[in-house]
XYZ file of C-alpha atoms in Angstrom:
758
model
C -248.177 -17.201 -58.930
C -246.083 -17.760 -55.806
C -245.369 -21.367 -56.840
C -243.969 -19.918 -60.056
C -241.801 -17.550 -57.987
C -240.453 -20.654 -56.214
C -239.346 -21.988 -59.619
C -242.312 -24.330 -60.071
C -244.745 -24.711 -62.937
C -248.181 -23.213 -63.386
C -249.312 -26.690 -64.461
C -249.680 -29.904 -62.432
C -246.509 -31.781 -61.544
C -247.239 -34.522 -64.088
C -248.267 -32.148 -66.884
C -246.602 -32.340 -70.301
C -247.001 -28.578 -70.767
C -243.872 -26.503 -70.313
C -245.400 -23.207 -69.163
C -244.396 -19.616 -69.732
C -242.682 -16.686 -68.068
C -243.856 -15.421 -64.708
C -245.173 -12.195 -66.229
C -247.297 -14.070 -68.791
C -249.377 -16.286 -66.528
C -253.038 -16.608 -67.371
C -255.987 -18.386 -65.852
C -259.758 -18.006 -66.086
C -261.578 -16.951 -62.963
C -264.913 -15.803 -61.626
C -265.436 -12.595 -59.688
C -268.554 -11.838 -57.658
C -269.660 -8.346 -56.620
C -272.182 -7.594 -53.864
C -274.276 -5.325 -56.086
C -274.303 -7.659 -59.144
C -276.665 -10.610 -59.340
C -274.520 -12.789 -61.592
C -270.780 -13.413 -61.205
C -268.400 -12.064 -63.843
C -266.352 -14.632 -65.736
C -262.876 -13.251 -66.382
C -260.635 -14.955 -68.919
C -257.047 -13.723 -68.726
C -255.547 -14.730 -72.064
C -252.211 -16.378 -72.622
C -249.955 -13.803 -74.172
C -246.666 -14.384 -75.953
C -243.957 -11.881 -75.070
C -244.108 -10.152 -78.442
C -245.237 -6.658 -77.567
C -248.916 -5.969 -78.260
C -249.412 -9.272 -80.119
C -252.156 -10.265 -77.688
C -254.428 -7.403 -78.777
C -255.747 -8.951 -82.034
C -255.931 -12.364 -80.357
C -258.235 -10.929 -77.698
C -260.318 -9.237 -80.377
C -260.840 -12.470 -82.311
C -261.558 -14.542 -79.232
C -263.986 -12.044 -77.683
C -265.950 -11.544 -80.921
C -266.301 -15.294 -81.424
C -267.262 -15.945 -77.810
C -269.856 -13.160 -77.884
C -271.467 -14.430 -81.095
C -271.555 -18.033 -79.884
C -273.216 -17.043 -76.601
C -275.799 -15.067 -78.567
C -276.514 -18.074 -80.794
C -277.285 -20.189 -77.767
C -279.408 -17.495 -76.110
C -281.289 -16.751 -79.344
C -281.930 -13.219 -78.130
C -283.837 -11.288 -80.848
C -282.517 -7.971 -79.493
C -278.882 -9.039 -79.482
C -276.254 -6.439 -80.342
C -272.629 -7.433 -80.872
C -270.794 -6.959 -77.588
C -273.753 -7.729 -75.321
C -272.101 -10.762 -73.726
C -268.344 -10.211 -73.763
C -266.121 -7.205 -73.109
C -262.498 -7.181 -74.244
C -260.016 -5.191 -72.159
C -256.513 -4.785 -73.566
C -253.616 -3.622 -71.416
C -250.750 -1.762 -73.108
C -247.431 -0.162 -72.311
C -246.961 3.442 -73.343
C -243.912 2.868 -75.560
C -245.293 -0.266 -77.195
C -248.680 1.311 -77.888
C -246.942 4.117 -79.754
C -244.226 2.012 -81.359
C -245.612 -1.390 -82.351
C -247.202 -1.619 -85.797
C -249.631 -4.345 -84.725
C -251.414 -1.704 -82.601
C -252.262 0.360 -85.671
C -253.269 -2.819 -87.527
C -255.567 -3.879 -84.703
C -257.147 -0.459 -84.209
C -257.739 -0.119 -87.940
C -259.711 -3.375 -88.062
C -261.634 -2.773 -84.828
C -264.550 -1.108 -86.592
C -264.688 -3.344 -89.662
C -267.812 -5.451 -89.982
C -266.085 -8.860 -89.825
C -263.648 -7.882 -87.066
C -265.485 -5.640 -84.624
C -266.171 -7.173 -81.227
C -268.547 -4.500 -79.984
C -265.722 -2.344 -78.682
C -262.511 -2.928 -76.735
C -261.413 -0.838 -73.751
C -257.696 -0.143 -74.126
C -255.788 0.775 -70.963
C -252.313 2.249 -71.380
C -250.248 1.773 -68.251
C -248.211 4.881 -68.963
C -244.944 4.669 -67.027
C -243.541 7.544 -69.125
C -240.571 5.399 -70.102
C -239.805 2.452 -72.386
C -237.586 0.044 -70.426
C -234.803 2.629 -70.071
C -235.637 4.916 -72.999
C -237.362 8.242 -72.223
C -240.660 8.987 -73.933
C -239.031 11.784 -75.938
C -237.114 9.072 -77.777
C -239.973 6.582 -78.175
C -242.474 8.783 -80.007
C -242.724 12.187 -81.672
C -246.220 12.982 -80.369
C -247.216 14.448 -77.030
C -249.302 11.500 -75.861
C -248.600 7.769 -76.102
C -252.238 7.330 -77.130
C -252.118 9.674 -80.139
C -252.207 6.800 -82.664
C -255.836 6.224 -81.577
C -256.786 9.647 -82.943
C -256.235 8.267 -86.454
C -259.225 5.992 -85.915
C -261.555 8.517 -84.247
C -261.262 6.822 -80.866
C -261.830 8.935 -77.768
C -258.974 9.021 -75.254
C -259.332 9.615 -71.516
C -256.146 10.890 -69.874
C -256.090 10.232 -66.142
C -253.618 10.649 -63.300
C -252.733 7.184 -61.976
C -251.916 8.672 -58.572
C -255.615 9.368 -58.037
C -257.459 6.029 -57.723
C -260.895 7.677 -57.608
C -260.265 9.482 -60.894
C -259.021 6.230 -62.430
C -262.271 4.568 -61.361
C -264.243 7.443 -62.854
C -262.325 7.087 -66.130
C -263.202 3.387 -66.195
C -266.913 4.176 -65.666
C -266.869 6.682 -68.527
C -265.027 4.286 -70.832
C -267.464 1.459 -70.122
C -270.494 3.693 -70.622
C -269.134 4.912 -73.959
C -268.401 1.399 -75.128
C -271.843 0.146 -74.143
C -273.627 2.985 -75.911
C -271.603 3.197 -79.130
C -270.003 -0.282 -79.274
C -266.664 1.238 -80.277
C -263.129 1.147 -78.930
C -261.993 3.689 -76.349
C -258.602 4.355 -74.735
C -257.678 5.144 -71.125
C -254.232 6.729 -70.920
C -253.295 6.278 -67.258
C -250.196 8.293 -66.327
C -248.183 6.692 -63.573
C -244.653 5.464 -62.821
C -242.581 2.448 -61.820
C -240.832 2.786 -58.474
C -237.986 0.356 -59.173
C -237.656 0.371 -62.932
C -238.492 -2.345 -65.441
C -240.587 -5.129 -63.889
C -239.965 -3.352 -60.567
C -236.626 -5.175 -60.236
C -234.246 -2.843 -62.081
C -232.036 0.123 -61.223
C -233.671 3.007 -63.120
C -231.333 5.758 -61.928
C -228.627 4.486 -64.302
C -230.495 6.163 -67.141
C -233.164 8.416 -65.536
C -231.589 9.888 -62.379
C -233.642 13.094 -62.391
C -236.954 11.309 -62.914
C -236.253 8.794 -60.160
C -235.059 11.384 -57.697
C -238.526 12.882 -58.014
C -240.200 9.465 -57.721
C -238.271 8.501 -54.588
C -239.258 11.783 -52.940
C -242.943 10.896 -53.370
C -244.993 8.684 -51.137
C -246.388 5.547 -52.693
C -249.831 5.707 -54.296
C -251.429 3.505 -51.569
C -249.872 5.708 -48.874
C -251.148 8.872 -50.561
C -254.646 7.413 -50.919
C -254.649 6.222 -47.312
C -253.848 9.733 -46.111
C -256.688 11.130 -48.216
C -259.199 8.631 -46.780
C -258.048 9.188 -43.199
C -258.052 12.991 -43.459
C -261.557 12.923 -44.972
C -262.849 10.726 -42.155
C -263.733 7.800 -44.424
C -261.145 5.578 -42.789
C -259.342 5.519 -39.429
C -255.649 4.811 -39.023
C -256.525 1.659 -37.114
C -258.752 0.432 -39.938
C -256.042 1.184 -42.492
C -253.479 -0.713 -40.421
C -255.890 -3.650 -40.068
C -256.417 -3.833 -43.827
C -252.670 -3.709 -44.425
C -251.955 -6.339 -41.762
C -254.646 -8.726 -43.049
C -253.366 -8.401 -46.605
C -249.744 -9.064 -45.639
C -250.813 -12.057 -43.547
C -252.733 -13.436 -46.515
C -249.680 -13.031 -48.755
C -247.388 -14.718 -46.220
C -249.786 -17.646 -45.809
C -250.016 -18.033 -49.566
C -246.234 -17.937 -49.843
C -245.865 -20.758 -47.311
C -248.599 -22.911 -48.844
C -247.247 -22.382 -52.363
C -244.431 -24.831 -51.630
C -246.996 -27.668 -51.573
C -249.194 -26.242 -54.338
C -250.033 -28.556 -57.250
C -252.147 -26.568 -59.732
C -254.888 -28.104 -61.822
C -255.085 -27.971 -65.600
C -256.967 -24.925 -66.911
C -260.701 -25.488 -67.193
C -261.786 -26.010 -70.794
C -265.010 -24.726 -72.297
C -267.886 -27.082 -73.023
C -266.993 -27.120 -76.729
C -263.350 -28.023 -76.160
C -264.371 -30.742 -73.705
C -265.928 -32.573 -76.664
C -262.434 -33.017 -78.104
C -259.309 -34.727 -76.851
C -255.586 -34.184 -76.862
C -253.650 -36.007 -79.557
C -250.867 -38.270 -78.422
C -247.420 -38.580 -79.912
C -248.351 -41.069 -82.629
C -249.119 -40.512 -86.266
C -252.938 -40.397 -86.393
C -254.683 -42.973 -88.523
C -256.165 -41.447 -91.657
C -259.916 -41.868 -91.338
C -262.242 -41.412 -94.332
C -263.310 -37.856 -95.004
C -265.059 -38.592 -98.287
C -268.670 -37.659 -98.978
C -271.522 -39.242 -100.902
C -271.211 -38.437 -104.621
C -274.752 -37.137 -104.923
C -274.106 -34.735 -102.043
C -270.862 -33.578 -103.628
C -272.643 -32.904 -106.899
C -275.431 -30.948 -105.223
C -273.038 -28.889 -103.118
C -271.043 -28.083 -106.243
C -274.176 -26.902 -108.019
C -275.217 -24.878 -104.982
C -271.791 -23.215 -104.850
C -272.491 -21.365 -108.106
C -276.275 -21.052 -107.849
C -277.432 -17.585 -108.826
C -280.082 -15.583 -107.046
C -282.823 -13.558 -108.629
C -281.918 -9.897 -108.476
C -278.156 -10.536 -108.403
C -276.639 -9.818 -111.802
C -273.391 -11.736 -112.062
C -270.497 -10.470 -114.170
C -270.697 -12.125 -117.614
C -267.104 -13.366 -117.428
C -267.835 -15.122 -114.129
C -270.839 -16.711 -115.802
C -268.757 -17.850 -118.755
C -265.459 -18.864 -117.173
C -266.476 -19.889 -113.657
C -270.084 -20.996 -113.336
C -270.609 -22.888 -116.603
C -267.266 -24.749 -116.509
C -267.868 -25.832 -112.903
C -271.300 -27.198 -113.727
C -269.868 -29.125 -116.669
C -267.080 -30.648 -114.583
C -269.563 -31.675 -111.925
C -271.780 -33.267 -114.565
C -268.836 -35.133 -116.080
C -267.541 -36.190 -112.673
C -263.923 -35.415 -113.481
C -261.664 -32.448 -114.162
C -262.517 -31.012 -110.728
C -260.236 -28.027 -110.141
C -258.911 -26.635 -106.881
C -261.535 -23.925 -106.412
C -264.320 -26.455 -106.919
C -262.738 -28.939 -104.508
C -262.452 -26.176 -101.922
C -266.102 -25.214 -102.396
C -267.073 -28.878 -101.996
C -265.124 -29.073 -98.726
C -266.710 -25.882 -97.422
C -270.219 -26.828 -98.515
C -270.172 -30.343 -97.100
C -268.895 -29.059 -93.761
C -271.626 -26.414 -93.703
C -274.206 -29.125 -94.330
C -272.856 -30.999 -91.312
C -273.245 -27.984 -89.043
C -269.703 -26.642 -88.975
C -268.967 -22.977 -89.592
C -266.249 -21.806 -91.970
C -264.490 -18.448 -91.648
C -262.299 -17.617 -94.644
C -260.231 -14.504 -94.032
C -257.476 -12.670 -95.864
C -256.815 -10.072 -98.504
C -259.165 -10.488 -101.493
C -260.310 -13.972 -100.468
C -263.831 -13.446 -101.815
C -262.627 -13.409 -105.399
C -259.262 -15.038 -104.713
C -255.865 -13.568 -105.544
C -255.855 -15.458 -108.831
C -259.536 -14.892 -109.618
C -260.177 -18.564 -108.980
C -262.555 -18.708 -106.032
C -265.556 -16.381 -106.479
C -267.052 -17.517 -103.169
C -269.254 -14.448 -103.364
C -271.040 -12.823 -106.272
C -271.218 -9.029 -106.421
C -274.257 -7.686 -108.256
C -273.139 -5.622 -111.238
C -276.037 -3.216 -110.751
C -276.310 -2.747 -106.982
C -272.940 -3.899 -105.540
C -274.891 -6.239 -103.280
C -272.906 -9.288 -102.164
C -274.356 -12.791 -102.384
C -272.678 -15.931 -100.964
C -274.196 -18.994 -102.680
C -273.014 -21.538 -100.087
C -274.981 -19.705 -97.407
C -278.166 -20.440 -99.296
C -278.094 -24.222 -99.530
C -281.006 -26.459 -98.640
C -281.478 -28.696 -95.608
C -278.470 -30.008 -93.781
C -277.102 -33.479 -93.243
C -275.685 -34.714 -89.942
C -272.018 -35.556 -89.692
C -271.650 -37.840 -86.696
C -271.101 -36.846 -83.073
C -268.941 -33.850 -83.854
C -271.294 -32.773 -86.610
C -274.205 -32.835 -84.205
C -272.142 -30.915 -81.670
C -271.385 -28.345 -84.333
C -275.096 -28.073 -85.144
C -275.983 -27.581 -81.496
C -273.240 -24.986 -81.329
C -275.115 -22.715 -83.720
C -278.639 -21.438 -84.104
C -279.527 -23.391 -87.240
C -279.020 -26.894 -88.579
C -276.335 -25.837 -91.036
C -273.277 -23.724 -90.653
C -272.338 -20.383 -92.119
C -269.544 -19.421 -94.475
C -268.102 -16.068 -93.443
C -266.113 -14.582 -96.333
C -263.831 -11.911 -94.888
C -261.930 -9.577 -97.177
C -259.546 -8.282 -94.536
C -257.687 -5.031 -94.236
C -254.192 -4.937 -95.696
C -252.229 -6.375 -92.799
C -250.853 -9.716 -91.713
C -249.829 -9.835 -88.049
C -253.099 -8.540 -86.610
C -255.186 -10.503 -89.114
C -253.466 -13.803 -88.309
C -253.621 -13.040 -84.584
C -257.346 -12.363 -84.877
C -257.995 -15.659 -86.683
C -255.893 -17.485 -84.094
C -258.190 -16.010 -81.448
C -261.219 -17.273 -83.385
C -259.731 -20.751 -83.638
C -258.846 -21.031 -79.945
C -262.357 -20.026 -78.946
C -264.404 -22.166 -81.335
C -263.112 -25.615 -82.346
C -266.156 -26.167 -84.580
C -265.415 -23.238 -86.854
C -262.914 -23.962 -89.610
C -260.856 -20.783 -89.314
C -258.723 -20.076 -92.392
C -256.331 -17.256 -93.144
C -255.131 -17.016 -96.719
C -252.197 -14.893 -97.841
C -252.281 -13.159 -101.206
C -248.938 -14.831 -101.780
C -247.304 -17.181 -99.307
C -244.392 -14.807 -98.845
C -246.648 -12.230 -97.203
C -247.161 -14.307 -94.090
C -243.671 -13.115 -93.051
C -245.198 -10.112 -91.301
C -247.102 -12.444 -88.995
C -244.105 -14.522 -87.927
C -244.448 -13.405 -84.291
C -247.970 -14.873 -84.152
C -246.844 -18.109 -85.803
C -243.904 -18.539 -83.432
C -245.420 -17.358 -80.172
C -248.965 -18.656 -80.508
C -249.856 -20.962 -83.391
C -247.108 -23.590 -83.254
C -246.204 -23.356 -79.550
C -249.434 -22.461 -77.737
C -250.442 -26.033 -76.946
C -247.013 -26.996 -75.638
C -246.711 -23.871 -73.477
C -250.300 -23.283 -72.440
C -252.381 -26.411 -73.175
C -254.254 -24.324 -75.733
C -255.075 -26.146 -78.951
C -255.934 -24.330 -82.141
C -257.029 -25.521 -85.557
C -256.104 -22.490 -87.647
C -255.443 -23.164 -91.329
C -252.932 -20.971 -93.136
C -253.275 -21.147 -96.936
C -250.019 -19.856 -98.394
C -249.774 -19.817 -102.228
C -246.357 -21.208 -103.117
C -244.386 -21.988 -106.239
C -241.658 -20.691 -108.528
C -243.447 -19.448 -111.620
C -241.753 -16.182 -112.499
C -243.186 -14.171 -109.630
C -239.855 -13.001 -108.283
C -238.285 -13.287 -104.830
C -241.252 -11.917 -102.891
C -244.073 -13.723 -104.704
C -242.792 -17.286 -104.867
C -242.223 -18.901 -101.482
C -244.223 -19.428 -98.311
C -240.940 -20.361 -96.668
C -241.617 -24.041 -96.108
C -238.249 -24.306 -94.387
C -239.357 -21.959 -91.607
C -242.537 -23.859 -90.851
C -240.667 -27.167 -90.868
C -237.987 -25.736 -88.607
C -240.749 -24.927 -86.115
C -242.075 -28.495 -86.223
C -241.238 -30.702 -83.257
C -241.371 -33.892 -85.325
C -238.722 -36.238 -83.798
C -235.759 -36.632 -86.106
C -235.362 -40.328 -85.325
C -239.074 -41.087 -85.247
C -239.052 -41.862 -81.525
C -241.786 -39.908 -79.743
C -240.513 -39.004 -76.291
C -242.745 -38.881 -73.235
C -245.025 -35.891 -73.331
C -244.567 -35.411 -77.067
C -247.351 -33.420 -78.725
C -247.156 -32.919 -82.514
C -247.421 -29.160 -82.820
C -248.153 -28.419 -86.491
C -249.116 -30.092 -89.758
C -247.214 -28.835 -92.807
C -248.487 -29.976 -96.201
C -247.848 -29.370 -99.885
C -250.724 -31.122 -101.667
C -250.594 -31.788 -105.398
C -254.241 -32.514 -106.222
C -257.590 -30.843 -105.540
C -258.876 -34.040 -103.913
C -256.012 -33.990 -101.424
C -256.825 -30.364 -100.635
C -260.501 -31.296 -100.162
C -259.611 -34.000 -97.659
C -257.168 -31.762 -95.780
C -259.832 -29.140 -95.144
C -262.417 -31.668 -94.017
C -259.941 -33.605 -91.893
C -259.118 -30.417 -90.016
C -262.468 -30.398 -88.190
C -263.475 -34.063 -88.500
C -260.669 -35.162 -86.193
C -261.267 -35.287 -82.447
C -258.375 -32.911 -81.750
C -257.133 -29.664 -83.257
C -253.739 -28.789 -84.706
C -252.679 -25.854 -86.865
C -252.368 -26.667 -90.560
C -249.940 -24.985 -92.957
C -250.828 -25.531 -96.625
C -248.387 -24.570 -99.357
C -251.176 -23.723 -101.749
C -251.461 -23.721 -105.533
C -250.953 -20.898 -108.015
C -250.345 -22.224 -111.541
C -251.928 -25.533 -110.506
C -255.257 -23.773 -110.085
C -255.848 -24.046 -113.824
C -253.507 -26.866 -114.848
C -255.606 -29.504 -116.572
C -253.442 -32.388 -115.374
C -253.719 -31.156 -111.774
C -257.397 -32.029 -111.509
C -259.337 -34.688 -109.644
C -262.459 -36.736 -110.094
C -265.470 -36.678 -107.807
C -264.797 -40.325 -106.970
C -261.497 -39.293 -105.328
C -263.607 -37.367 -102.812
C -266.290 -40.028 -102.490
C -267.122 -42.453 -99.668
C -264.164 -44.260 -98.134
C -261.565 -41.791 -99.410
C -259.200 -39.750 -97.277
C -256.071 -37.644 -97.395
C -252.957 -39.612 -98.293
C -249.697 -38.293 -96.804
C -247.756 -40.046 -99.576
C -248.846 -40.610 -103.178
C -247.044 -43.363 -105.052
C -246.420 -43.147 -108.788
C -249.628 -44.267 -110.526
C -247.864 -44.760 -113.876
C -245.427 -47.491 -112.757
C -246.404 -50.776 -114.392
C -243.591 -52.944 -113.000
C -241.885 -51.735 -109.790
C -239.093 -54.292 -110.300
C -237.555 -52.395 -113.214
C -237.521 -48.999 -111.515
C -233.939 -47.836 -111.061
C -234.441 -44.277 -109.847
C -236.958 -43.062 -107.297
C -237.610 -39.345 -107.237
C -239.280 -37.851 -104.194
C -240.974 -34.499 -104.554
C -243.664 -32.266 -103.045
C -246.193 -30.025 -104.729
C -246.356 -28.590 -108.194
C -242.921 -29.717 -109.422
C -244.374 -33.215 -109.705
C -246.276 -32.284 -112.855
C -243.177 -30.990 -114.628
C -241.269 -34.152 -113.771
C -244.192 -36.393 -114.691
C -244.451 -34.787 -118.118
C -240.752 -35.328 -118.825
C -240.985 -38.914 -117.582
C -243.917 -39.595 -119.881
C -241.897 -38.458 -122.889
C -238.584 -40.011 -121.809
C -237.612 -43.274 -123.588
C -236.505 -44.748 -120.263
C -239.351 -43.303 -118.240
C -240.542 -46.745 -117.158
C -237.412 -47.035 -115.026
C -238.380 -44.010 -112.925
C -240.886 -43.674 -110.093
C -241.983 -40.266 -108.808
C -243.249 -40.424 -105.230
C -245.051 -37.403 -103.813
C -244.641 -36.488 -100.150
C -247.868 -34.582 -99.568
C -247.518 -34.145 -95.820
C -244.097 -33.039 -94.671
C -244.755 -32.792 -90.951
C -245.433 -34.890 -89.007
C -243.161 -36.850 -91.346
C -245.042 -39.872 -92.797
C -242.401 -42.516 -92.137
C -244.626 -45.570 -92.504
C -246.348 -44.417 -95.674
C -243.116 -43.367 -97.374
C -241.303 -46.542 -96.381
C -244.097 -48.670 -97.798
C -243.931 -46.757 -101.067
C -240.138 -46.932 -101.398
C -239.852 -50.606 -100.417
C -241.765 -51.643 -103.559
C -238.881 -50.572 -105.752
C -236.547 -53.440 -104.894
C -234.050 -52.863 -107.689
C -233.817 -49.086 -107.333
C -230.305 -47.915 -106.589
C -230.742 -44.148 -106.964
C -232.926 -42.131 -104.622
C -233.322 -38.415 -105.247
C -235.071 -35.533 -103.523
C -236.102 -32.970 -106.138
C -237.268 -29.461 -105.317
C -237.470 -26.124 -107.068
C -236.434 -24.113 -104.008
C -232.769 -23.405 -103.237
C -230.956 -26.033 -101.214
C -230.998 -23.837 -98.093
C -234.766 -23.439 -98.435
C -237.745 -25.671 -99.147
C -238.196 -29.051 -97.488
C -234.819 -30.657 -98.198
C -233.055 -29.894 -94.902
C -236.028 -31.297 -92.986
C -236.791 -34.415 -95.038
C -233.235 -35.498 -95.955
C -232.171 -36.963 -92.581
C -235.569 -38.587 -92.162
C -235.585 -40.177 -95.612
C -232.035 -41.478 -95.145
C -233.230 -43.451 -92.123
C -235.696 -45.283 -94.367
C -233.255 -46.216 -97.134
C -231.227 -49.456 -97.218
C -227.717 -49.383 -95.839
C -225.050 -47.845 -98.051
C -227.671 -46.061 -100.161
C -227.398 -42.298 -100.291
C -230.071 -39.675 -100.908
C -229.140 -37.273 -103.686
C -230.298 -33.675 -103.935
C -231.499 -32.091 -107.171
C -232.602 -28.480 -107.087
C -231.337 -24.953 -107.068
C -228.085 -24.268 -105.217
C -227.974 -22.191 -102.046
C -229.276 -18.694 -102.624
C -229.621 -15.644 -100.369
C -232.898 -14.532 -101.946
C -235.876 -16.797 -102.418
C -235.294 -16.922 -106.166
C -234.224 -14.811 -109.103
C -236.371 -11.881 -110.166
C -235.276 -12.308 -113.795
C -237.842 -14.492 -115.534
C -235.449 -15.876 -118.125
C -232.940 -16.821 -115.444
C -235.625 -18.493 -113.356
C -236.798 -20.452 -116.402
C -233.239 -21.535 -117.205
C -232.694 -22.721 -113.619
C -235.926 -24.692 -113.777
C -234.940 -26.344 -117.053
C -231.551 -27.242 -115.606
C -232.869 -28.856 -112.444
C -235.555 -30.886 -114.226
C -232.948 -32.045 -116.756
C -230.548 -32.976 -113.977
C -233.263 -35.089 -112.364
C -233.103 -37.407 -115.408
C -229.329 -37.335 -115.973
C -227.432 -40.623 -115.824
C -230.491 -42.785 -116.343
C -228.941 -44.681 -119.260
C -226.064 -45.847 -117.067
C -228.414 -47.048 -114.312
C -230.513 -49.037 -116.766
C -227.377 -50.518 -118.363
C -226.215 -51.703 -114.949
C -229.597 -53.349 -114.372
C -229.429 -55.116 -117.740
C -225.938 -56.479 -117.019
C -227.034 -57.699 -113.589
C -230.004 -59.448 -115.170
C -227.835 -61.119 -117.815
C -225.434 -62.414 -115.174
C -228.282 -63.742 -113.045
C -229.908 -65.503 -116.016
C -226.543 -67.077 -116.952
C -225.979 -68.311 -113.410
C -229.518 -69.686 -113.213
C -229.072 -71.627 -116.478
C -225.770 -73.083 -115.278
C -227.292 -74.128 -111.975
C -230.238 -75.795 -113.743
C -227.987 -77.789 -116.068
C -225.835 -79.110 -113.189
C -228.729 -80.365 -111.114
C -231.794 -81.853 -112.785
C -233.497 -82.200 -109.400
C -233.383 -78.511 -108.721
C -236.723 -76.835 -109.165
C -237.022 -74.289 -111.905
C -235.957 -70.902 -110.563
C -238.374 -68.134 -109.982
C -239.186 -65.804 -112.858
C -237.645 -62.901 -110.991
C -234.527 -61.465 -112.569
C -233.358 -59.268 -109.697
C -229.857 -59.381 -108.233
C -229.742 -61.101 -104.852
C -228.036 -58.092 -103.349
C -230.934 -55.942 -104.472
C -233.625 -58.387 -103.411
C -232.481 -58.348 -99.804
C -231.692 -54.678 -99.346
C -235.200 -54.027 -98.007
C -235.405 -57.180 -95.889
C -234.442 -55.380 -92.667
C -236.766 -52.581 -91.712
C -235.027 -49.339 -90.659
C -234.904 -48.876 -86.910
C -237.387 -46.287 -85.767
C -240.551 -46.307 -83.694
C -243.439 -46.474 -86.109
C -246.402 -45.326 -84.079
C -250.003 -44.630 -84.907
C -253.117 -43.759 -82.995
C -256.808 -44.145 -83.584
C -257.688 -40.465 -83.765
């Protein structure tokens, strides 16, 4: 702490982590008490300076830690909250004013979110920065929001330390007995204003005249102890002198202090920290027989559970048929296969969000609800014996109490910030649980932006705290209007620290993976890759909506079989001869299928290649270069997107793609023009814009092909003339490409192509 006051870092001198503000320092510690046999492990959590955002994070982390300890102890009498106690500190104005408080309190008693009770302590300074309490709330007490959730509140005078201690004893006893949240509203004051370094009399002169006339709380308590005979003046002076000496010694020694990295838990020690390279894609495929069995298990019915007849007809039977045929695998099936195979390898999966059990688009049905009893049944939690999945798989098995993992299907309360914060807490605590938060529509993640910014994408850089949270954000322009169409890819990409020039500087840590997959198999591999790697990074997935049931957007089981893996770039599988391709379109996500259909029907479609960029960040420079370099006669390179130009991926990918193209070749943009809203809310207008942009993507193709034909004619003529003039010259190669085109790709673009075996 004192090193930080000197302007130093809370991390070692050679650390790549950049640290945080002085008031947000955190470090685990152990406290021993003379009357307690075992020491108390205290974990002070890293907390972004977004007011109250740490509350749901602490809830998620404490619940997960408590459950994992119980699994290892295998205590038959375990009750949630036996092993871990969460204590949340609040300010009076923020507790009353911040919406995330109400979100967190409302989920505290829900079955998939309760942590056995949190003790909330409001440090009630009776002022918000410089705003009086009469202007920060309309209720008498700062704690009144807790009444909405039937939480008891203990009001206590902070000037009386013994009463504060008594309040803490009561709060702990209540929590232990009822395993519910409780609030301590401790009324006190700041002597010198905000952070004790301000001038409060500018705005509260009357209040601070009264405060300055009072003795300090330690002085008042000292007088009480001395007058009661429990302490002598000499003893009090000795305590004060020893404490000041200790502070002065610490201040002097802090100049030479070199802190150590925070101690990691035994689970996190099994993983490593990724370096600045682009990790090698390792196989995440699974044996076909296992895939088939997991797929069957995912829709297996249980005796006594009457499934809705429409689920039987439109979900169960079609899935079984697709599995039997080995092709036509849709997104929901691919997801179930990813979940099920991970469960078999000992990993846990926690799927959280609004309506995730059924799925927003009625596609998932991860749980069956009995039509007669309302009883819930999760088929994937009733599979047979498990299979091992390597070192990490075995670690995941040892992490739990059984040889296979558990799928926790969490239909959350209707909130975003607290829900995402909670799942972030889960992910930071347990690297062997695939923690997923799914938005009803990608747009709805907006309410959790503070968690994304302050924790998910920056936590490792600031705090050395990895997380593997997956955010599934349904995305796509399909008539849903401006608030049901976009997961704001541009925002996530703006938060990425992917180097613009491809050069990874010293200390570079890729902070987030942003993807827009176009096939179920790619989605399958993404989910498995997330926990099969030996490090953790957050994953943003622009998820499917209309693609969920698009027949052409299906995969085969073989695409998820042994030796397969996620591909950050998918080349055009329909190109027969790359040499005659004149236009290369680059695209992400669902728009590919619209373009592919037009290409298939276009008379000059063979002169077009459509390359899919499936992973946008970290930007796949090597993979995309290798795909583009095949098209040696292409002279027109286009990025096509359905989002407006000031949104989507264009601003992020354009400068990176341009670095890969030959000299004097430009990247063209095709898509909607700049727009203040995400998209139009008028369906006919949205359809017209879509038709226009897809048509524009194919405009001018006749001219490009004509130019290629003329070049070929000239080359053939020159070759014939050269052959006639020299009988000794060997017959020219069968290639008919212009020399200028042939050599455009001969010099690789200058950037540091790096990879790592992770």
